[in-house]
Amino acid sequence: MYRGSNLILDALPTCTEFKDFCSQFPAQIKQTTVDHMQGSFATSFGIALNKHLSNQVLVFVVSSPSKALEIEADLETLVGRESFAVYPQREQLPQVGRDSDHQITGLQIESLEAILTGKARLLVTTIRALQERTLVPNSVDNLQVILRVGSEFGFSKLVQCLQERGFKKSSLVEEIGQYSVRGGVIDVFSFGAREPFRVEFDYNKISSIRFFNVLSQRSDNVIPQVHLLPVDFQTDPNKDSFLHRSLIELLPGDTVLMNFVETPWGKAFQNSWETISMMNERSSNENVDNYSIEQLILRPEIAEEKIGVFPRIDVGSQGNNSPGLMSEKPPEINRDIKLLLSFLKSANKSQQKCVICCDNMNQLERLEEILSGRENIPKGTQLMVGSLTGGFSLQNANPPLHVLTHREIFNRPKNTSKTRRFRGSAPLESLSQLKPGDYVVHRDHGVGIFRKMNRVKIHGQTIESVAIEYDGDEILQVPIHRLDRIEKWGSGLEDDKPTNLHRIGGKRWSNLKKKTTDHIEKITVDLLRIYAERKNITGHAFSPDTAWQKEMESSFLHEDTVDQRLVTEEVKRDMESPIPMDRLLCADVGYGKTEVAIRAAFKAVQDGKQVAVLVPTTILAEQHYETFVGRLTTYPVSIGLMSRFTSQKDQKNILEALVTSKIDLIIGTPRLLSK
């Protein structure tokens, strides 16, 4: 299938104006302004220009981290994560300490390697990040260390290399920047590697390199080589091989800049200088080892001088100084599905192409349902998954192209927040979170204490195992491949400890398991009886989802989680069954329970039923009222609120409206249950 991103990127080179522009820039025109850049057209323009420029680097320069996130989202949708790099600005000064989750440092190190080695030719950064200086190696050879199978790198040399590059020694590798040593094996979690890797030595020769799973600690995927990148550039500032440099000074000489910053660069550089100066002055009273301001940021006049040598394109959404590469705003649909279908059919009839970009597959599937199935979507329209900043129309393309986004169709606000790339530790239930001294439970032997990871020999084979101490100082060695039988004890709170340890082979654990099993069986029998009685009761079978239902769910601001999507379908399936629903939806705060309730309530209201939402406190009643009203404001649903703050007069009016079915949905505290 022809991807929507290909359709977008292939449109611009068909424009005569774009060809003319490429023939003059940057050979004849070194600096120019391109206006009328609507939505994500500017990003598409930069990608197409970068392809024309062959081996040159193109940098998207923006004013703030939030704007950088928008360009990132466009690039990830159009060319994929591996095709570009991101160099963020600092959130704190280096003398204050490295960022706790390595997000800033990691992206800076990886992007420098990608640009300097030619892995990526597209870069996203801010105007301040261009000017900020950091301690970097003076050559690529000092930036990366390549470990190859069969090379005589040396065990001790690798340990020393890791220490010099800011890695911290740990008993178990579970997050970026850690390494561990066990016998002739070194585990490392480095930037630039998709997973932690395990380097095994035969004396000083690397015999194998394998990725391993941070949760199970089991290794797989043998690889011939891996790149080792430093955790922190600030490890040894006295080395001659490291210099304080800004990104401006590190970029290749033929780099092209696309400027999204509205403030003149001289003023922007001055603002950054003043901000960093203030931060440095504030930290000078708190830190013994301080940096000079020249080590932290390039002087404004020098930055403006050095950046002036690069070819540059200033981007604007309006203006007259444009080389004819005008894009237009896409049509406003405003949730009108009939208007959307009419536009798509009209465009298809005129041999024009349309691309609709949905943030996720759930949105795409719902949109297909709203448009009455894939077969009813005009042939010239392509639906794709991806997050674009905004749509645009390109009339000069051959054929003309219209790009629309799901958010704009349904008037949803932008949501460009992104998950941190460098997560750190694994989930609590995984072995990688265990520390020596933690209590664990083995299914067969009961409660013990995790002591350490071991390498033991069995029948001539060396295997990795977990050492667990039980009552009587007995040690149980559990092989890595049997880790599914181990769980961490309790809630993880400091005072949550078992009364005592179990004995290997003892009866106390087996008796406890039997007693628990018997109790569970009794509860199960009672539940089976209750649910058998419910099966004989006939309830109301709600109608299948309407177009309104699909449209309302599609307007949800955030992407559904897998569990949220699953439980929504299960709840609606229960509602459509004649058997009365009895369901408990349990999740932590912020996991999306209210959204599931809104969808179920809306489905019930559309079948002529009234809905009561019971909440424990007055504050929650107010909050839920605002949430329900906000989500259902564009639909003919009447919503009421009942709490102890509701006056007697309003209570009387609300009750009368409920009796006469003028209120579809009532939200309230336990006052709803009073006489």
XYZ file of C-alpha atoms in Angstrom:
675
model
C 0.000 0.000 0.000
C 1.240 3.480 -0.845
C 1.906 5.236 2.461
C 0.366 8.629 3.194
C 3.760 10.034 4.204
C 5.141 9.148 0.760
C 2.194 10.914 -0.832
C 3.026 14.069 1.156
C 6.788 14.035 0.528
C 6.432 13.230 -3.179
C 4.061 16.157 -3.792
C 6.483 19.055 -3.277
C 9.111 18.028 -5.868
C 6.337 18.135 -8.519
C 5.955 21.902 -7.976
C 7.720 24.039 -10.578
C 8.292 26.718 -7.925
C 10.106 24.224 -5.686
C 12.376 23.125 -8.539
C 13.203 26.761 -9.299
C 13.969 27.414 -5.641
C 16.300 24.398 -5.404
C 18.190 25.513 -8.516
C 19.072 28.835 -6.826
C 19.500 27.892 -3.161
C 22.088 28.084 -1.693
C 24.388 28.640 -4.682
C 22.806 31.955 -5.794
C 20.588 32.802 -2.833
C 22.237 32.265 0.566
C 19.470 33.690 2.766
C 15.770 33.943 1.959
C 12.297 33.942 3.487
C 9.596 31.415 2.632
C 6.122 32.487 3.735
C 2.625 30.962 3.763
C 3.911 27.849 5.546
C 0.687 26.365 6.921
C 0.550 23.473 9.389
C 3.240 20.854 8.792
C 4.129 22.140 5.333
C 7.337 23.793 6.593
C 8.609 20.459 7.930
C 7.721 18.736 4.653
C 9.522 21.505 2.783
C 12.657 21.000 4.905
C 12.653 17.229 4.283
C 12.241 17.647 0.515
C 14.977 20.305 0.407
C 17.304 18.073 2.439
C 16.855 15.260 -0.094
C 17.773 17.668 -2.888
C 20.860 18.878 -0.986
C 22.229 15.332 -0.926
C 24.806 15.012 1.884
C 24.292 18.362 3.618
C 22.837 18.650 7.128
C 19.602 20.629 7.553
C 18.826 22.049 10.999
C 15.335 23.077 12.135
C 15.971 25.962 14.573
C 13.007 26.763 16.843
C 12.353 29.140 19.716
C 11.354 26.702 22.471
C 11.329 23.020 23.493
C 7.553 22.881 22.924
C 7.979 23.999 19.301
C 10.768 21.426 18.934
C 8.294 18.717 20.002
C 5.978 19.720 17.140
C 8.774 19.446 14.560
C 9.829 16.111 16.107
C 6.292 14.758 15.753
C 6.168 15.846 12.086
C 9.544 14.274 11.308
C 8.716 11.023 13.105
C 5.531 10.729 11.065
C 7.077 11.642 7.716
C 10.552 10.044 7.790
C 10.735 7.885 10.930
C 12.598 8.164 14.225
C 15.948 6.940 12.893
C 16.174 9.579 10.150
C 16.650 12.649 12.356
C 18.308 13.755 15.586
C 17.299 16.111 18.402
C 19.709 18.382 20.283
C 17.810 19.888 23.263
C 18.753 22.872 25.392
C 19.799 22.380 29.021
C 17.247 22.399 31.807
C 19.979 23.025 34.399
C 23.642 23.960 34.438
C 26.230 21.142 34.361
C 27.660 22.075 37.775
C 24.224 21.544 39.339
C 24.267 17.900 38.226
C 23.218 15.740 35.318
C 19.531 15.316 34.552
C 18.187 12.404 36.565
C 16.693 10.436 33.691
C 19.471 11.288 31.172
C 16.969 12.804 28.755
C 18.943 15.954 27.909
C 22.438 14.469 28.057
C 21.432 11.364 26.147
C 19.804 13.224 23.283
C 22.749 15.616 23.007
C 25.304 12.784 22.859
C 23.299 10.685 20.407
C 22.545 13.625 18.118
C 26.193 14.712 18.019
C 27.252 11.212 17.032
C 24.479 11.004 14.408
C 25.431 14.332 12.790
C 29.225 13.962 12.989
C 29.198 10.393 11.631
C 26.592 11.053 8.923
C 23.915 8.773 10.410
C 21.362 11.606 10.259
C 21.141 14.729 8.100
C 18.119 16.297 9.816
C 18.492 17.957 13.211
C 15.993 19.691 15.506
C 17.269 22.186 18.073
C 16.426 25.459 19.811
C 18.125 28.823 19.345
C 19.496 28.595 22.894
C 20.857 25.068 22.394
C 22.784 26.334 19.349
C 24.565 28.852 21.560
C 25.105 26.779 24.717
C 28.587 25.343 25.165
C 29.393 21.955 26.646
C 32.458 19.798 27.118
C 32.752 17.654 23.990
C 35.505 15.533 22.413
C 37.516 17.225 19.689
C 37.003 14.276 17.314
C 34.517 11.503 16.571
C 37.114 8.921 17.652
C 37.033 10.371 21.162
C 33.220 10.439 21.163
C 32.509 6.797 20.402
C 34.179 3.508 21.265
C 33.453 0.607 18.922
C 33.456 -2.869 20.478
C 33.788 -5.719 17.968
C 33.621 -9.466 18.423
C 37.115 -10.930 18.029
C 38.956 -7.690 18.877
C 41.692 -7.582 21.525
C 40.078 -4.687 23.366
C 40.960 -5.902 26.848
C 38.760 -6.579 29.865
C 40.493 -4.076 32.175
C 40.627 -1.479 29.412
C 36.839 -1.635 28.969
C 36.234 -1.244 32.714
C 38.553 1.792 32.766
C 36.866 3.198 29.646
C 33.423 2.913 31.289
C 34.596 4.667 34.442
C 36.186 7.517 32.483
C 32.989 8.006 30.505
C 30.749 8.448 33.529
C 29.238 4.951 33.857
C 28.363 3.829 37.388
C 29.127 0.323 38.615
C 26.090 -1.646 39.785
C 25.365 -5.191 40.904
C 22.631 -5.366 38.258
C 22.287 -3.266 35.097
C 18.793 -1.822 34.970
C 19.112 1.709 33.594
C 21.115 3.916 31.248
C 24.620 4.727 32.475
C 25.205 1.558 34.514
C 27.629 -1.338 34.106
C 28.244 -4.530 36.066
C 31.114 -7.021 36.166
C 30.640 -10.763 36.745
C 33.574 -13.036 36.056
C 34.547 -12.563 32.425
C 31.324 -10.747 31.529
C 30.585 -6.996 31.496
C 26.993 -5.732 31.172
C 26.548 -2.167 29.866
C 23.574 0.137 29.205
C 24.836 2.893 26.905
C 23.320 5.683 24.852
C 23.018 4.771 21.200
C 22.063 1.155 21.980
C 18.401 0.145 21.841
C 18.939 -2.305 24.729
C 21.646 -3.053 27.293
C 24.349 -5.361 25.960
C 26.508 -8.110 27.435
C 30.191 -8.318 26.460
C 31.850 -11.678 27.154
C 35.645 -12.009 27.178
C 38.004 -14.880 26.565
C 41.037 -13.477 28.395
C 41.425 -10.053 26.693
C 39.572 -10.990 23.527
C 35.872 -10.169 23.043
C 34.243 -13.548 22.339
C 30.613 -12.393 22.050
C 28.310 -9.360 22.298
C 24.600 -9.856 22.953
C 21.665 -7.636 23.787
C 19.762 -8.638 26.911
C 16.329 -7.926 28.353
C 16.441 -5.488 31.269
C 13.411 -7.188 32.875
C 14.452 -10.841 32.731
C 18.225 -10.217 32.381
C 18.250 -12.986 29.747
C 20.492 -12.378 26.744
C 19.671 -12.964 23.086
C 20.294 -11.347 19.677
C 24.015 -11.896 19.088
C 25.526 -8.825 17.376
C 28.946 -8.364 15.697
C 29.674 -4.914 17.164
C 28.236 -2.112 19.259
C 28.959 1.603 19.788
C 29.723 2.783 23.307
C 28.853 6.447 23.963
C 29.714 8.436 27.109
C 27.114 9.007 29.809
C 28.348 12.499 30.555
C 30.792 14.841 28.796
C 31.726 16.384 32.149
C 33.738 13.367 33.364
C 37.240 14.807 32.966
C 37.335 18.473 31.894
C 41.143 18.609 32.098
C 41.702 16.203 29.240
C 43.269 17.738 26.146
C 40.890 15.716 23.981
C 37.863 17.625 25.335
C 36.932 21.248 24.589
C 34.085 23.598 25.501
C 32.211 24.011 22.214
C 28.779 25.157 21.105
C 26.615 23.389 18.546
C 27.247 26.320 16.161
C 30.957 25.468 16.280
C 30.357 21.738 15.763
C 28.036 21.818 12.735
C 29.530 20.937 9.326
C 30.424 24.004 7.249
C 27.796 23.368 4.543
C 24.892 23.006 7.020
C 21.591 24.651 6.010
C 19.432 26.318 8.690
C 15.620 26.556 8.658
C 14.694 29.317 11.088
C 11.326 29.177 12.901
C 12.359 31.845 15.468
C 10.430 35.089 15.063
C 12.802 37.104 17.281
C 15.892 38.466 15.469
C 18.781 36.128 16.191
C 20.990 38.816 17.704
C 18.336 39.582 20.307
C 17.617 35.870 20.855
C 21.311 35.169 21.507
C 21.431 38.103 23.947
C 18.359 36.765 25.799
C 19.959 33.315 26.104
C 23.210 34.859 27.360
C 21.345 36.784 30.057
C 19.359 33.682 31.106
C 22.449 31.472 31.458
C 24.352 34.275 33.203
C 21.596 34.616 35.771
C 21.482 30.840 36.346
C 25.262 30.690 36.707
C 25.335 33.596 39.142
C 22.602 31.994 41.231
C 24.501 28.694 41.459
C 27.847 30.363 42.258
C 26.855 30.718 45.917
C 25.943 27.040 46.173
C 28.722 25.246 44.254
C 32.451 25.069 44.950
C 33.353 24.059 41.400
C 31.891 26.677 39.107
C 32.127 27.249 35.367
C 32.925 30.569 33.765
C 30.133 32.017 31.639
C 32.281 31.539 28.492
C 32.425 27.800 29.204
C 28.644 27.626 29.398
C 27.528 29.740 26.446
C 28.932 31.478 23.387
C 28.991 35.281 23.557
C 26.045 36.797 21.583
C 28.198 38.752 19.127
C 30.406 35.707 18.441
C 27.365 33.444 18.030
C 25.793 35.866 15.536
C 29.047 36.104 13.604
C 29.647 32.347 13.445
C 26.081 31.478 12.492
C 26.068 34.045 9.716
C 28.240 31.807 7.503
C 25.486 29.191 7.103
C 22.805 29.312 4.367
C 19.490 30.138 6.005
C 15.751 30.001 5.291
C 13.420 32.057 7.485
C 9.998 30.469 7.813
C 6.745 32.430 8.124
C 3.033 31.719 7.866
C 2.232 35.076 6.229
C 4.003 37.739 4.176
C 4.803 38.714 0.624
C 8.491 37.809 0.298
C 7.822 34.266 -0.932
C 9.304 32.354 -3.878
C 5.857 31.094 -4.909
C 5.869 28.048 -2.604
C 2.539 28.931 -1.044
C 0.481 26.479 0.969
C -3.074 27.142 2.084
C -5.072 26.198 5.142
C -7.049 22.960 4.747
C -10.856 23.215 4.727
C -12.527 23.649 8.124
C -14.636 20.558 8.803
C -15.714 21.412 12.382
C -16.922 17.847 13.135
C -19.259 17.893 10.135
C -18.811 14.383 8.717
C -21.129 15.072 5.776
C -18.992 18.079 4.855
C -15.842 15.946 5.148
C -17.216 13.246 2.847
C -18.429 15.859 0.397
C -14.973 17.475 0.274
C -13.178 14.132 -0.179
C -15.505 13.109 -3.014
C -15.181 16.498 -4.714
C -11.370 16.348 -4.487
C -11.341 12.814 -5.884
C -13.571 13.880 -8.762
C -11.077 16.659 -9.585
C -8.170 14.154 -9.549
C -6.813 15.694 -6.347
C -5.204 13.689 -3.540
C -6.158 13.786 0.163
C -4.338 12.462 3.219
C -5.983 12.257 6.650
C -3.492 11.842 9.488
C -4.712 10.139 12.694
C -2.641 10.076 15.887
C -3.103 6.319 16.386
C -4.714 3.213 14.913
C -7.743 3.522 17.219
C -8.561 6.933 15.744
C -8.058 5.631 12.209
C -10.405 2.673 12.779
C -13.053 4.908 14.342
C -12.799 7.384 11.472
C -13.283 4.551 9.004
C -16.401 3.507 10.933
C -17.708 7.082 10.997
C -17.174 7.327 7.233
C -19.243 4.108 6.939
C -16.372 1.755 6.149
C -13.195 1.737 4.104
C -15.056 0.945 0.879
C -16.930 4.290 1.035
C -13.758 6.375 1.330
C -12.894 7.903 -2.080
C -9.954 6.257 -3.859
C -7.935 9.458 -3.882
C -7.968 9.619 -0.068
C -5.316 7.952 2.074
C -5.709 7.438 5.846
C -2.464 7.167 7.798
C -1.262 6.888 11.408
C 0.989 9.691 12.614
C 1.002 12.966 14.498
C 1.295 16.069 12.331
C 1.245 19.584 13.758
C -1.377 20.694 11.268
C -2.818 20.149 7.827
C -2.283 22.142 4.638
C -3.326 22.319 1.003
C -0.774 22.450 -1.809
C -2.537 23.559 -4.981
C 0.694 23.862 -7.024
C 1.481 20.155 -6.690
C 0.750 17.744 -9.512
C -1.820 16.509 -8.624
C -2.943 19.017 -5.942
C -2.687 17.666 -2.397
C -4.785 18.253 0.740
C -3.493 17.106 4.143
C -5.965 16.999 7.027
C -5.429 15.920 10.619
C -7.811 14.067 12.892
C -7.387 16.778 15.554
C -8.436 19.562 13.187
C -11.403 17.597 11.830
C -12.779 17.086 15.352
C -11.526 20.404 16.830
C -9.233 18.683 19.317
C -6.374 20.673 20.890
C -2.801 19.745 20.084
C -1.174 17.144 22.288
C 2.558 17.094 21.562
C 3.796 15.742 24.903
C 6.136 12.833 24.373
C 7.301 9.928 26.470
C 10.799 10.210 27.794
C 13.207 8.161 25.685
C 15.574 7.213 28.502
C 13.343 5.610 31.043
C 15.782 4.475 33.685
C 14.602 1.592 35.797
C 12.209 -1.182 34.840
C 8.796 -1.888 36.433
C 8.784 -2.816 40.121
C 7.629 -6.367 39.534
C 10.712 -7.187 37.447
C 13.871 -8.742 38.829
C 15.888 -5.776 37.602
C 14.364 -3.718 40.428
C 15.521 -6.067 43.169
C 18.331 -4.979 45.428
C 20.368 -7.239 47.711
C 18.367 -7.604 50.918
C 14.915 -7.360 49.290
C 12.309 -9.941 50.319
C 11.025 -12.204 47.547
C 8.463 -15.001 47.269
C 9.196 -18.229 45.378
C 6.055 -20.123 44.398
C 7.442 -23.439 45.632
C 9.522 -22.375 48.645
C 7.935 -19.222 50.060
C 9.518 -16.051 51.444
C 13.292 -15.543 51.227
C 15.857 -12.749 50.806
C 17.431 -11.854 47.463
C 21.202 -11.776 47.907
C 22.910 -11.477 44.503
C 23.232 -12.631 40.902
C 25.536 -15.617 40.421
C 27.214 -17.627 37.680
C 27.209 -21.319 38.614
C 28.475 -24.412 36.781
C 26.085 -27.331 36.272
C 27.253 -30.385 34.309
C 30.069 -28.360 32.801
C 27.787 -25.516 31.668
C 27.869 -22.041 33.213
C 24.447 -20.522 33.823
C 23.272 -17.281 35.408
C 21.195 -17.627 38.555
C 19.641 -15.701 41.439
C 20.785 -16.481 44.997
C 17.918 -16.448 47.561
C 18.547 -16.976 51.272
C 15.986 -18.930 53.356
C 15.593 -19.798 57.034
C 18.609 -21.598 58.454
C 21.005 -19.684 56.141
C 20.112 -22.005 53.263
C 20.788 -20.608 49.772
C 18.568 -21.441 46.784
C 20.041 -20.867 43.290
C 17.243 -20.063 40.825
C 18.260 -20.196 37.124
C 17.486 -17.139 35.004
C 14.996 -19.109 32.898
C 12.894 -19.846 36.032
C 12.487 -16.215 37.097
C 8.760 -16.408 36.372
C 8.430 -18.265 39.708
C 9.771 -15.315 41.727
C 7.920 -12.179 42.795
C 8.879 -9.256 44.999
C 7.323 -9.337 48.473
C 4.520 -6.968 49.458
C 3.879 -3.365 48.511
C 7.497 -2.189 48.482
C 7.023 0.063 51.532
C 9.932 0.182 53.952
C 7.938 -1.161 56.932
C 6.193 -3.874 54.906
C 8.235 -6.925 55.892
C 7.309 -10.585 56.456
C 7.316 -11.867 60.054
C 9.894 -14.552 59.258
C 11.471 -16.537 56.454
C 10.330 -19.947 55.265
C 12.463 -23.082 55.271
C 13.268 -24.851 52.001
C 11.168 -28.025 51.920
C 9.255 -27.027 55.089
C 5.520 -27.614 55.597
C 4.598 -24.100 56.757
C 4.613 -22.652 53.217
C 2.709 -25.608 51.717
C 0.097 -25.435 54.534
C -0.329 -21.687 53.983
C -0.825 -22.230 50.243
C -3.423 -24.972 50.875
C -5.333 -22.825 53.373
C -5.375 -19.931 50.916
C -6.463 -22.178 48.037
C -9.355 -23.605 50.107
C -10.546 -20.086 50.981
C -10.382 -19.001 47.319
C -12.397 -22.063 46.296
C -15.124 -21.177 48.815
C -15.338 -17.609 47.487
C -15.413 -18.943 43.920
C -18.379 -21.237 44.701
C -20.318 -18.306 46.200
C -19.570 -16.122 43.168
C -20.632 -18.860 40.753
C -23.971 -19.186 42.588
C -24.563 -15.423 42.513
C -23.744 -15.125 38.824
C -25.884 -18.159 37.953
C -28.855 -16.371 39.520
C -28.049 -13.198 37.562
C -28.036 -15.202 34.312
C -31.752 -15.843 34.745
C -32.572 -12.128 34.953
C -33.277 -10.274 31.692
C -31.990 -6.708 31.496
C -31.987 -3.983 28.844
C -29.855 -4.720 25.787
C -28.473 -1.415 24.560
C -28.224 -0.610 20.857
C -24.920 -0.901 18.948
C -22.693 2.175 18.726
C -24.162 5.086 16.797
C -22.280 7.553 14.613
C -22.443 10.009 17.511
C -20.840 7.445 19.830
C -17.931 6.878 17.453
C -17.549 10.603 16.859
C -17.520 11.411 20.597
C -14.932 8.725 21.356
C -12.765 9.973 18.484
C -12.704 13.453 20.022
C -10.859 12.169 23.117
C -7.757 14.346 23.589
C -5.341 11.550 24.464
C -4.453 8.257 22.846
C -6.286 5.301 24.399
C -4.050 2.886 26.245
C -4.335 -0.792 25.291
C -6.191 -1.560 28.531
C -8.454 1.479 28.165
C -9.417 0.456 24.643
C -10.023 -3.149 25.775
C -12.173 -2.289 28.784
C -14.240 0.210 26.771
C -15.128 -2.536 24.290
C -15.891 -4.978 27.134
C -18.178 -2.506 28.919
C -20.094 -1.723 25.732
C -20.346 -5.424 24.901
C -21.836 -6.035 28.376
C -24.311 -3.193 27.831
C -25.444 -4.652 24.502
C -26.106 -8.010 26.182
C -29.535 -8.743 27.787
C -27.746 -10.002 30.930
C -27.503 -7.252 33.609
C -23.993 -5.828 33.794
C -21.971 -6.172 36.989
C -18.478 -4.851 36.454
C -15.737 -3.318 38.585
C -13.265 -1.056 36.782
C -10.174 -0.695 38.940
C -7.145 1.485 38.137
C -4.892 4.091 39.727
C -5.515 7.850 39.550
C -5.066 9.272 36.056
C -5.405 6.010 34.124
C -8.595 7.008 32.283
C -11.468 5.458 34.260
C -13.634 8.575 33.931
C -13.350 8.553 30.142
C -14.643 4.955 30.065
C -17.552 6.019 32.302
C -18.368 8.958 29.999
C -18.519 6.655 26.971
C -20.781 4.165 28.779
C -23.049 6.944 30.072
C -23.338 8.529 26.615
C -24.252 5.147 25.130
C -27.000 4.711 27.750
C -28.432 8.211 27.217
C -28.729 7.616 23.470
C -30.999 4.633 24.245
C -33.367 6.864 26.215
C -32.039 5.859 29.625
C -31.126 8.169 32.491
C -27.723 7.808 34.144
C -26.656 8.499 37.723
C -22.958 8.968 38.490
C -22.253 8.517 42.202
C -19.044 10.009 43.668
C -17.818 10.075 47.296
C -17.132 13.789 47.834
C -18.493 17.187 46.863
C -15.181 18.193 45.251
C -15.198 15.081 43.049
C -18.817 15.781 42.114
C -17.836 19.251 40.893
C -14.797 17.895 39.021
C -16.772 15.117 37.331
C -19.542 17.540 36.408
C -17.022 19.805 34.637
C -15.432 16.790 32.893
C -18.742 15.334 31.662
C -19.986 18.725 30.482
C -16.704 19.390 28.662
C -16.795 16.066 26.815
C -20.512 16.107 25.922
C -21.088 19.836 25.380
C -21.639 19.499 21.620
C -24.370 16.840 22.032
C -27.998 17.224 23.212
C -27.357 15.750 26.667
C -28.736 17.507 29.742
C -26.459 17.106 32.797
C -27.282 17.961 36.428
C -25.304 18.185 39.668
C -26.500 17.229 43.157
C -24.452 17.730 46.334
C -24.741 19.303 49.791
C -23.905 22.654 48.163
C -26.998 22.428 45.949
C -29.697 24.709 47.366
C -33.104 23.313 48.391
C -34.727 25.199 45.514
C -32.250 23.823 42.953
C -32.615 20.311 44.416
C -36.366 20.500 43.947
C -36.005 21.697 40.343
C -33.447 18.975 39.566
C -35.673 16.244 41.049
C -38.645 17.468 39.009
C -36.465 17.497 35.874
C -35.336 13.941 36.636
C -38.916 12.718 37.057
C -39.949 14.318 33.754
C -36.784 13.034 31.993
C -35.575 16.557 31.246
C -32.216 15.607 32.776
C -30.393 12.740 31.102
C -27.412 12.450 33.416
C -27.124 13.351 37.104
C -23.827 13.542 38.985
C -23.784 13.654 42.758
C -22.587 12.567 46.175
C -24.456 9.987 48.330
C -27.151 12.677 48.650
C -28.472 11.058 45.448
C -29.408 8.025 47.590
C -31.227 10.008 50.284
C -35.022 10.270 50.549
